[in-house]
Each structure stands twice: as structure tokens, then as C-alpha cells.
Amino acid sequence: PIEEGVDYALQVLAALAQAHSVDIVHRDLKPANVFLSKGLGGVLSAKVLDFGVSKMLGAASQRLTRTGAVVGTVAYMAPEQMMDAKRVDGRADLWSAGLVLYESLAKTHPFGAAAQGPKVVTSILNDPIPLIRTHRPDVPPELEAVIARMLQKAPDLRYGSAREVASVLAPFGSVRARPVLDEIRRAPPPSGAAAPGAGSARGVGRASIPPPSSSRAVPGSTAKPAQ
């Protein structure tokens, strides 16, 4: 269900918001690293696992990662991560989160069977991302626009932080997402290093997260399909 998929996406974004607030970029977010854990009362919650190839922005230890090195799982890498994994910031994780949400709702990777082969690199770098409503027509156009913006190939055209994405996804989640949204609100905004040149960290720190299901209007939903 759409609300359930968005609720899990918001939980993933809460984990990313915490990581990005201390300048850690996951770099390998994919469905296999998002586990559903059963808590009290049998309620499922999403847990983001495997920070084994994560990057701490500005850390001297990153000298171990060569410029131009490929780090992560190719089918879920942002285009800039394919080019140089050492120089990515939190917006690369937002691309991957967009793919996870796309796949959870559409039951397919945007590039289908090609995602399992070498052609996926060329597709991610050059081909338009098919709009999610081509696979699942009942996805609201406003939600489609949010996912399309998460999957813009140029990082400057994506949202600037997990908090900003949560602010526009919130209307499509359920009331059960309210505690997660509160957690995202409390997370410190990323430092200026998290989105160099975008100016997003400052603006997103003031982003307002509306209550779940309060409205279907998406702030700034002028996003065009990823090119």
C-alpha cells in the first residue's frame, strides 16, 4: 500500500537524517540494507543496516578511498557516486532512498532487468528515469513528482536533505508516521559539508514538516521527471 511504503521511506529518512547530521554518508542504501523489524505489538519498523562503506565527510580516514573508486551497489548508486565515490554527500543517499521507495511501490527497479547487468551504469548515467506511474498508475501525481525529484541525475536538482524530503512525503504517509516525523524534526540539520554549493543545508533546516495525511498539496512540487 502507498501509505505503508511512504511510512517505511520516512523511517529510512529518519535514519539518514541522523547519519547526515554528523556528516556520515551511507553510500550503499538499497533494499537489502533496509530490514523490517517487528517491535512491541507486532508493529513493523524499518532499520537501515550496513554502514560498512559509509563515508565521514572531511575525515582523514577517507584517504583510504581513492578518488574515482567505485564504492557501493551499482544499481542503487547515484550518478555522481559512480563517477567518484569519495566526493559524494548526503544527496547521494537521497537518490538511493528514492530508488528504494520507487521499487517498494512499483515492484520493479526503474530499469527493470537491466539493473542486474552492466548496462545499468549507462542507464543511470544517461537514460531518463521512467515515471513511477508507468508501473503503478494509482500513485498520486504529486507523489510521483517527489520521487522524480529525488531521482534527478544532478545532485543540485534533488532535495537538499532528508528533512526536506520528509516534509514533502509526509502528506502521503499515515498517522502512524507522526513519531517518525517528530524524530526527523529533532535531528540537527546537516553541516555545510553535507551539500556543498547547494545552499540546501541552511534552507532545509527551516523546512516545515506537515502532519501526516493533512493535505495532498506538495510544497514546491514543480519537479520535472528526471532527465
PDB file of C-alpha atoms in Angstrom, residues 10 13-14 159 161-171 180-181 184 208-210:
ATOM      1  CA  LEU A  10      10.073   8.181   6.223  1.00  0.00           C
ATOM      2  CA  LEU A  13      14.871   9.151   6.012  1.00  0.00           C
ATOM      3  CA  ALA A  14      14.921   9.442   9.814  1.00  0.00           C
ATOM      4  CA  TYR A 159      16.182  17.838  -2.392  1.00  0.00           C
ATOM      5  CA  SER A 161      18.410  16.868   2.919  1.00  0.00           C
ATOM      6  CA  ALA A 162      16.427  14.000   4.390  1.00  0.00           C
ATOM      7  CA  ARG A 163      14.407  16.550   6.343  1.00  0.00           C
ATOM      8  CA  GLU A 164      13.356  18.327   3.165  1.00  0.00           C
ATOM      9  CA  VAL A 165      12.290  15.062   1.516  1.00  0.00           C
ATOM     10  CA  ALA A 166      10.290  14.107   4.622  1.00  0.00           C
ATOM     11  CA  SER A 167       8.479  17.448   4.505  1.00  0.00           C
ATOM     12  CA  VAL A 168       7.025  16.662   1.071  1.00  0.00           C
ATOM     13  CA  LEU A 169       6.489  12.926   1.635  1.00  0.00           C
ATOM     14  CA  ALA A 170       4.623  13.404   4.922  1.00  0.00           C
ATOM     15  CA  PRO A 171       1.185  14.066   3.368  1.00  0.00           C
ATOM     16  CA  VAL A 180       8.999   9.454  12.957  1.00  0.00           C
ATOM     17  CA  LEU A 181       8.333  12.944  11.630  1.00  0.00           C
ATOM     18  CA  ILE A 184      13.260  13.968  11.890  1.00  0.00           C
ATOM     19  CA  SER A 208       8.308  22.612   7.822  1.00  0.00           C
ATOM     20  CA  ILE A 209       7.114  19.014   8.110  1.00  0.00           C
ATOM     21  CA  PRO A 210       3.314  18.931   7.971  1.00  0.00           C
TER      22      PRO A 210
END
